[in-house]
Amino acid sequence: MAAERGEVKLIGGWASPFVARPRIALNLKGVAYEMFQETVGKKSELLLKSNPVYKKIPVLIHNGKPICESAIIVEYIDETWSSDGASILPSDPYDRAIARFWTVYVDDKIPDAIRKLRPLVKGSAVAEVEAEKLHAALQLLEEAFEKCSKGKSFFGGDNIGYLDIALGSQLAWIKAVEKIVEIKFLDKEKIPGLVAWSERFYAHEAVKEVMPEADRLVEFTRMLLSGSFAK
Amino acid sequence: MVASAAVRLFGMWASPAVRRVEWALKLKGIEYEYIEEDLSNKSSSLLEFNPINKQVPVLVHNGNPIVESLVILEYIDETWKDNPILPVDPLERSKARFWATFVDVKCREESRKAFFMEGEEKEKAIENLQVQLKALDEELEGKKFFSGDHIGYTDLAVGWMAFWLGVGEEAAGFKANYDLKFPNFSRWMKDFLAEPVIKDNLPPREKTVEFFRSFKQLGSCTKVNQK
């Protein structure tokens, strides 16, 4: 039973892991949408009007109504197109609480680690310190993966779910900082479950075209740091 | 109905995040056992149930721990379906969650800075907080509560500001001036605190001010041990 789609727009940017989240969710639900790419360093009228509080991407606009904040948008997509595709949130309240808890954890640790690591150079003392924190977070997420997946392919089980999207969307930038500071984070020896999971995630139909290349993000970082995107 | 289910809440008397969970449990009429934690000497149970953050509140239901107060609120709403605190409509739910995370991340950040810092940084934080209060004030236009005629998820999420913002102001010597500048928000604070479930479930004000005053004297910008 196909739900009536209405008009679906997404304001975003190719480099943003947060924008990747609703894109993956919409793909999982088979919902077509119109993409509005923001220019880095310059916010569009549409963005400022749709998200006056944060002025940030992503913003989903469904039948003219804006929804902001990536995790909230993913839940909205799951609830609105609940009869399309598999459920993104687990069905059991306790499993949902676990998925939401780890998503809060991911958002607390990963973007900050990436932000701190990407302007650094290989071998710097600060890089070592920040890398340790990221290693520790990934180690905990490895254990979470064991528990949540229960032997299946994804945190969500057989299908990509809420936590897969939350963490998976950060993989491109994790790979980019690996190249920038030359430290391996997605290490098969240390986090084998997550590494195998990351490969399955990347290969998934709904994800393939969404994730940017790590090299492109490295180049993006270089431009960001040299002030090329200055307003 | 989940009858005679063991519900336990690990908390600390001065913590707004803990009260938020208690308000939800009481609104739903859920029986629970409350365990007071000494955060300077955490119990082995707390550390067992929340090894990641080692924080309160932790809700334990049938032996399963749930952590992060907003996550706990959603769990409570999904498990005990009477007296729903979240709206049914997906768009309304997204707005409720939006304001909850706005207050929990942004307002808490600026309040924390206004509380701990001095001089220019304090002034800047108060300024930022006022911009945030303006947004909340506008959101309340034409509404008694954030959730409509009755308190709901958003009110419970914003609720700490109704009591603890004033406590913080008194303990740290600053004023966000909401009574002058933000009439809707000021009115909401009074209405929220007058609700029976809330009124009967607040820590004693003087004791709380004292607690936060000595907390500030301990110095440094460390995160309060609660979420």
mmCIF file of C-alpha atoms in Angstrom, chain A:
data_model
loop_
_atom_site.group_PDB
_atom_site.id
_atom_site.type_symbol
_atom_site.label_atom_id
_atom_site.label_comp_id
_atom_site.label_asym_id
_atom_site.label_seq_id
_atom_site.Cartn_x
_atom_site.Cartn_y
_atom_site.Cartn_z
ATOM 1 C CA MET A 1 0.000 0.000 0.000
ATOM 2 C CA ALA A 2 1.800 3.080 -1.210
ATOM 3 C CA ALA A 3 1.278 6.094 1.037
ATOM 4 C CA GLU A 4 0.475 9.373 -0.648
ATOM 5 C CA ARG A 5 3.840 11.048 -0.883
ATOM 6 C CA GLY A 6 3.033 14.703 -1.133
ATOM 7 C CA GLU A 7 5.804 17.146 -1.906
ATOM 8 C CA VAL A 8 9.126 16.146 -0.363
ATOM 9 C CA LYS A 9 12.134 18.485 -0.388
ATOM 10 C CA LEU A 10 15.442 18.147 1.399
ATOM 11 C CA ILE A 11 17.807 21.059 2.015
ATOM 12 C CA GLY A 12 21.315 19.688 2.404
ATOM 13 C CA GLY A 13 24.931 19.424 1.358
ATOM 14 C CA TRP A 14 26.914 16.518 -0.136
ATOM 15 C CA ALA A 15 29.574 16.617 2.576
ATOM 16 C CA SER A 16 27.308 16.588 5.612
ATOM 17 C CA PRO A 17 26.928 13.295 7.484
ATOM 18 C CA PHE A 18 23.757 14.668 9.049
ATOM 19 C CA VAL A 19 22.214 15.226 5.618
ATOM 20 C CA ALA A 20 23.120 11.633 4.688
ATOM 21 C CA ARG A 21 20.756 10.401 7.399
ATOM 22 C CA PRO A 22 17.412 11.539 5.959
ATOM 23 C CA ARG A 23 18.645 10.692 2.439
ATOM 24 C CA ILE A 24 19.256 7.089 3.493
ATOM 25 C CA ALA A 25 15.928 6.967 5.351
ATOM 26 C CA LEU A 26 14.005 8.300 2.340
ATOM 27 C CA ASN A 27 15.767 5.779 0.101
ATOM 28 C CA LEU A 28 14.853 2.948 2.490
ATOM 29 C CA LYS A 29 11.213 4.006 2.237
ATOM 30 C CA GLY A 30 11.351 4.435 -1.539
ATOM 31 C CA VAL A 31 10.274 8.074 -1.241
ATOM 32 C CA ALA A 32 11.435 10.397 -4.030
ATOM 33 C CA TYR A 33 12.521 13.875 -3.015
ATOM 34 C CA GLU A 34 13.888 17.075 -4.473
ATOM 35 C CA MET A 35 17.362 17.956 -3.219
ATOM 36 C CA PHE A 36 18.379 21.560 -2.601
ATOM 37 C CA GLN A 37 22.169 21.773 -2.238
ATOM 38 C CA GLU A 38 23.392 24.554 -0.006
ATOM 39 C CA THR A 39 26.555 26.420 -1.003
ATOM 40 C CA VAL A 40 29.154 26.133 1.732
ATOM 41 C CA GLY A 41 29.663 29.469 3.479
ATOM 42 C CA LYS A 42 26.414 30.996 2.240
ATOM 43 C CA LYS A 43 22.972 30.108 3.629
ATOM 44 C CA SER A 44 20.011 30.214 1.260
ATOM 45 C CA GLU A 45 16.780 32.121 1.919
ATOM 46 C CA LEU A 46 14.951 28.819 1.922
ATOM 47 C CA LEU A 47 17.198 27.448 4.688
ATOM 48 C CA LEU A 48 16.953 30.589 6.830
ATOM 49 C CA LYS A 49 13.182 30.602 6.457
ATOM 50 C CA SER A 50 12.790 26.857 7.113
ATOM 51 C CA ASN A 51 15.167 26.611 10.065
ATOM 52 C CA PRO A 52 15.301 30.023 11.751
ATOM 53 C CA VAL A 53 16.367 28.562 15.106
ATOM 54 C CA TYR A 54 19.491 26.669 14.006
ATOM 55 C CA LYS A 55 19.980 27.826 10.377
ATOM 56 C CA LYS A 56 21.495 24.402 9.683
ATOM 57 C CA ILE A 57 21.097 21.509 7.284
ATOM 58 C CA PRO A 58 19.430 19.083 6.915
ATOM 59 C CA VAL A 59 15.863 20.369 6.731
ATOM 60 C CA LEU A 60 13.108 18.171 5.345
ATOM 61 C CA ILE A 61 10.168 20.078 3.910
ATOM 62 C CA HIS A 62 7.089 17.884 3.545
ATOM 63 C CA ASN A 63 4.048 19.532 1.959
ATOM 64 C CA GLY A 64 5.524 22.897 2.870
ATOM 65 C CA LYS A 65 6.135 22.020 6.536
ATOM 66 C CA PRO A 66 9.784 22.005 7.716
ATOM 67 C CA ILE A 67 11.251 19.336 9.991
ATOM 68 C CA CYS A 68 14.715 19.997 11.452
ATOM 69 C CA GLU A 69 17.461 17.992 13.199
ATOM 70 C CA SER A 70 18.670 14.835 11.442
ATOM 71 C CA ALA A 71 17.654 12.236 14.044
ATOM 72 C CA ILE A 72 14.227 13.834 14.416
ATOM 73 C CA ILE A 73 13.813 13.879 10.624
ATOM 74 C CA VAL A 74 14.619 10.148 10.438
ATOM 75 C CA GLU A 75 11.926 9.391 13.050
ATOM 76 C CA TYR A 76 9.473 11.589 11.148
ATOM 77 C CA ILE A 77 10.202 9.688 7.919
ATOM 78 C CA ASP A 78 9.715 6.354 9.702
ATOM 79 C CA GLU A 79 6.411 7.442 11.256
ATOM 80 C CA THR A 80 5.015 9.164 8.166
ATOM 81 C CA TRP A 81 5.777 6.362 5.705
ATOM 82 C CA SER A 82 5.261 3.588 8.233
ATOM 83 C CA SER A 83 3.714 1.221 5.700
ATOM 84 C CA ASP A 84 6.570 1.613 3.207
ATOM 85 C CA GLY A 85 9.641 -0.553 3.485
ATOM 86 C CA ALA A 86 10.850 -2.031 6.757
ATOM 87 C CA SER A 87 10.525 -0.126 10.008
ATOM 88 C CA ILE A 88 13.585 2.031 10.720
ATOM 89 C CA LEU A 89 13.078 2.137 14.506
ATOM 90 C CA PRO A 90 12.805 -1.286 16.181
ATOM 91 C CA SER A 91 9.291 -2.299 17.205
ATOM 92 C CA ASP A 92 10.014 -3.157 20.854
ATOM 93 C CA PRO A 93 10.126 -0.124 23.226
ATOM 94 C CA TYR A 94 13.269 -1.360 24.978
ATOM 95 C CA ASP A 95 15.115 -1.924 21.684
ATOM 96 C CA ARG A 96 14.006 1.543 20.621
ATOM 97 C CA ALA A 97 15.423 3.005 23.843
ATOM 98 C CA ILE A 98 18.740 1.235 23.204
ATOM 99 C CA ALA A 99 18.882 2.512 19.609
ATOM 100 C CA ARG A 100 18.075 6.065 20.768
ATOM 101 C CA PHE A 101 20.619 5.908 23.601
ATOM 102 C CA TRP A 102 23.444 4.874 21.277
ATOM 103 C CA THR A 103 22.408 7.511 18.742
ATOM 104 C CA VAL A 104 22.758 10.160 21.461
ATOM 105 C CA TYR A 105 26.163 8.631 22.278
ATOM 106 C CA VAL A 106 27.265 8.705 18.621
ATOM 107 C CA ASP A 107 26.202 12.350 18.290
ATOM 108 C CA ASP A 108 27.991 13.210 21.495
ATOM 109 C CA LYS A 109 31.338 11.601 20.566
ATOM 110 C CA ILE A 110 31.853 11.151 16.828
ATOM 111 C CA PRO A 111 31.248 14.590 15.229
ATOM 112 C CA ASP A 112 33.352 16.209 17.943
ATOM 113 C CA ALA A 113 36.212 13.746 17.362
ATOM 114 C CA ILE A 114 36.068 14.395 13.610
ATOM 115 C CA ARG A 115 35.997 18.154 14.099
ATOM 116 C CA LYS A 116 39.029 18.004 16.383
ATOM 117 C CA LEU A 117 41.025 15.577 14.244
ATOM 118 C CA ARG A 118 40.516 16.972 10.773
ATOM 119 C CA PRO A 119 42.634 20.134 11.123
ATOM 120 C CA LEU A 120 45.542 18.181 12.621
ATOM 121 C CA VAL A 121 48.583 16.604 11.024
ATOM 122 C CA LYS A 122 49.995 13.124 11.285
ATOM 123 C CA GLY A 123 52.020 12.560 14.441
ATOM 124 C CA SER A 124 50.839 15.582 16.413
ATOM 125 C CA ALA A 125 50.437 15.029 20.160
ATOM 126 C CA VAL A 126 46.889 16.393 20.076
ATOM 127 C CA ALA A 127 46.032 13.940 17.296
ATOM 128 C CA GLU A 128 47.177 11.060 19.519
ATOM 129 C CA VAL A 129 44.976 12.263 22.384
ATOM 130 C CA GLU A 130 41.900 12.803 20.222
ATOM 131 C CA ALA A 131 42.481 9.517 18.399
ATOM 132 C CA GLU A 132 42.424 7.660 21.728
ATOM 133 C CA LYS A 133 38.975 9.066 22.466
ATOM 134 C CA LEU A 134 37.670 8.000 19.064
ATOM 135 C CA HIS A 135 39.193 4.508 19.454
ATOM 136 C CA ALA A 136 37.492 4.196 22.863
ATOM 137 C CA ALA A 137 34.109 5.288 21.476
ATOM 138 C CA LEU A 138 34.371 2.848 18.565
ATOM 139 C CA GLN A 139 35.288 0.065 20.992
ATOM 140 C CA LEU A 140 32.086 0.666 22.959
ATOM 141 C CA LEU A 141 30.114 0.784 19.720
ATOM 142 C CA GLU A 142 31.686 -2.558 18.737
ATOM 143 C CA GLU A 143 30.214 -4.063 21.920
ATOM 144 C CA ALA A 144 26.898 -2.362 21.215
ATOM 145 C CA PHE A 145 26.912 -3.866 17.744
ATOM 146 C CA GLU A 146 27.380 -7.370 19.181
ATOM 147 C CA LYS A 147 24.391 -6.862 21.477
ATOM 148 C CA CYS A 148 22.057 -5.055 19.073
ATOM 149 C CA SER A 149 22.666 -7.102 15.931
ATOM 150 C CA LYS A 150 22.208 -10.457 17.717
ATOM 151 C CA GLY A 151 24.314 -12.097 15.036
ATOM 152 C CA LYS A 152 22.584 -10.398 12.128
ATOM 153 C CA SER A 153 23.960 -7.968 9.546
ATOM 154 C CA PHE A 154 23.009 -4.613 11.037
ATOM 155 C CA PHE A 155 22.334 -2.916 14.380
ATOM 156 C CA GLY A 156 18.712 -3.059 13.237
ATOM 157 C CA GLY A 157 18.902 -6.808 12.513
ATOM 158 C CA ASP A 158 18.321 -7.940 8.923
ATOM 159 C CA ASN A 159 17.616 -4.394 7.800
ATOM 160 C CA ILE A 160 19.342 -1.055 8.206
ATOM 161 C CA GLY A 161 17.816 0.710 11.204
ATOM 162 C CA TYR A 162 17.985 3.945 13.149
ATOM 163 C CA LEU A 163 21.351 3.306 14.791
ATOM 164 C CA ASP A 164 22.884 1.974 11.548
ATOM 165 C CA ILE A 165 21.937 5.283 9.939
ATOM 166 C CA ALA A 166 23.179 7.352 12.899
ATOM 167 C CA LEU A 167 26.634 5.755 13.000
ATOM 168 C CA GLY A 168 26.906 4.731 9.357
ATOM 169 C CA SER A 169 26.447 8.299 8.166
ATOM 170 C CA GLN A 170 29.631 9.236 10.060
ATOM 171 C CA LEU A 171 31.777 6.603 8.291
ATOM 172 C CA ALA A 172 32.791 8.793 5.349
ATOM 173 C CA TRP A 173 34.294 11.407 7.667
ATOM 174 C CA ILE A 174 35.924 8.725 9.846
ATOM 175 C CA LYS A 175 37.616 7.421 6.688
ATOM 176 C CA ALA A 176 38.617 10.973 5.747
ATOM 177 C CA VAL A 177 40.304 11.674 9.099
ATOM 178 C CA GLU A 178 42.080 8.314 8.828
ATOM 179 C CA LYS A 179 43.757 9.711 5.716
ATOM 180 C CA ILE A 180 44.402 13.142 7.219
ATOM 181 C CA VAL A 181 46.134 12.053 10.456
ATOM 182 C CA GLU A 182 47.194 8.647 9.107
ATOM 183 C CA ILE A 183 45.728 6.669 11.984
ATOM 184 C CA LYS A 184 43.583 3.602 11.352
ATOM 185 C CA PHE A 185 40.239 3.762 13.152
ATOM 186 C CA LEU A 186 38.285 1.139 11.225
ATOM 187 C CA ASP A 187 40.766 -1.521 12.279
ATOM 188 C CA LYS A 188 39.756 -5.133 11.589
ATOM 189 C CA GLU A 189 41.967 -6.312 14.475
ATOM 190 C CA LYS A 190 40.351 -4.066 17.051
ATOM 191 C CA ILE A 191 36.736 -3.735 15.894
ATOM 192 C CA PRO A 192 36.070 -6.629 13.509
ATOM 193 C CA GLY A 193 32.280 -6.546 13.934
ATOM 194 C CA LEU A 194 32.042 -2.855 13.067
ATOM 195 C CA VAL A 195 34.451 -3.103 10.138
ATOM 196 C CA ALA A 196 32.436 -5.917 8.537
ATOM 197 C CA TRP A 197 29.232 -3.991 9.302
ATOM 198 C CA SER A 198 30.638 -0.838 7.685
ATOM 199 C CA GLU A 199 31.290 -2.706 4.449
ATOM 200 C CA ARG A 200 27.744 -4.077 4.387
ATOM 201 C CA PHE A 201 26.381 -0.616 5.167
ATOM 202 C CA TYR A 202 28.313 1.021 2.328
ATOM 203 C CA ALA A 203 27.182 -1.675 -0.125
ATOM 204 C CA HIS A 204 23.489 -1.278 0.691
ATOM 205 C CA GLU A 205 21.214 0.008 -2.089
ATOM 206 C CA ALA A 206 19.888 2.840 0.040
ATOM 207 C CA VAL A 207 23.368 4.007 1.056
ATOM 208 C CA LYS A 208 25.659 3.502 -1.970
ATOM 209 C CA GLU A 209 25.007 6.770 -3.784
ATOM 210 C CA VAL A 210 24.698 8.885 -0.664
ATOM 211 C CA MET A 211 28.095 8.501 0.989
ATOM 212 C CA PRO A 212 30.768 10.883 -0.306
ATOM 213 C CA GLU A 213 34.251 9.628 -1.180
ATOM 214 C CA ALA A 214 36.795 10.047 1.634
ATOM 215 C CA ASP A 215 39.260 11.738 -0.772
ATOM 216 C CA ARG A 216 36.673 14.335 -1.651
ATOM 217 C CA LEU A 217 36.170 15.062 2.050
ATOM 218 C CA VAL A 218 39.937 15.385 2.547
ATOM 219 C CA GLU A 219 39.982 17.963 -0.256
ATOM 220 C CA PHE A 220 36.925 19.667 1.290
ATOM 221 C CA THR A 221 38.824 19.898 4.596
ATOM 222 C CA ARG A 222 41.794 21.478 2.888
ATOM 223 C CA MET A 223 39.541 24.111 1.330
ATOM 224 C CA LEU A 224 37.700 24.673 4.609
ATOM 225 C CA LEU A 225 40.942 25.251 6.493
ATOM 226 C CA SER A 226 42.408 27.536 3.841
ATOM 227 C CA GLY A 227 39.366 29.781 4.052
ATOM 228 C CA SER A 228 38.144 29.043 0.529
ATOM 229 C CA PHE A 229 34.556 28.961 1.789
ATOM 230 C CA ALA A 230 34.780 32.277 3.616
ATOM 231 C CA LYS A 231 31.533 34.254 3.435
#
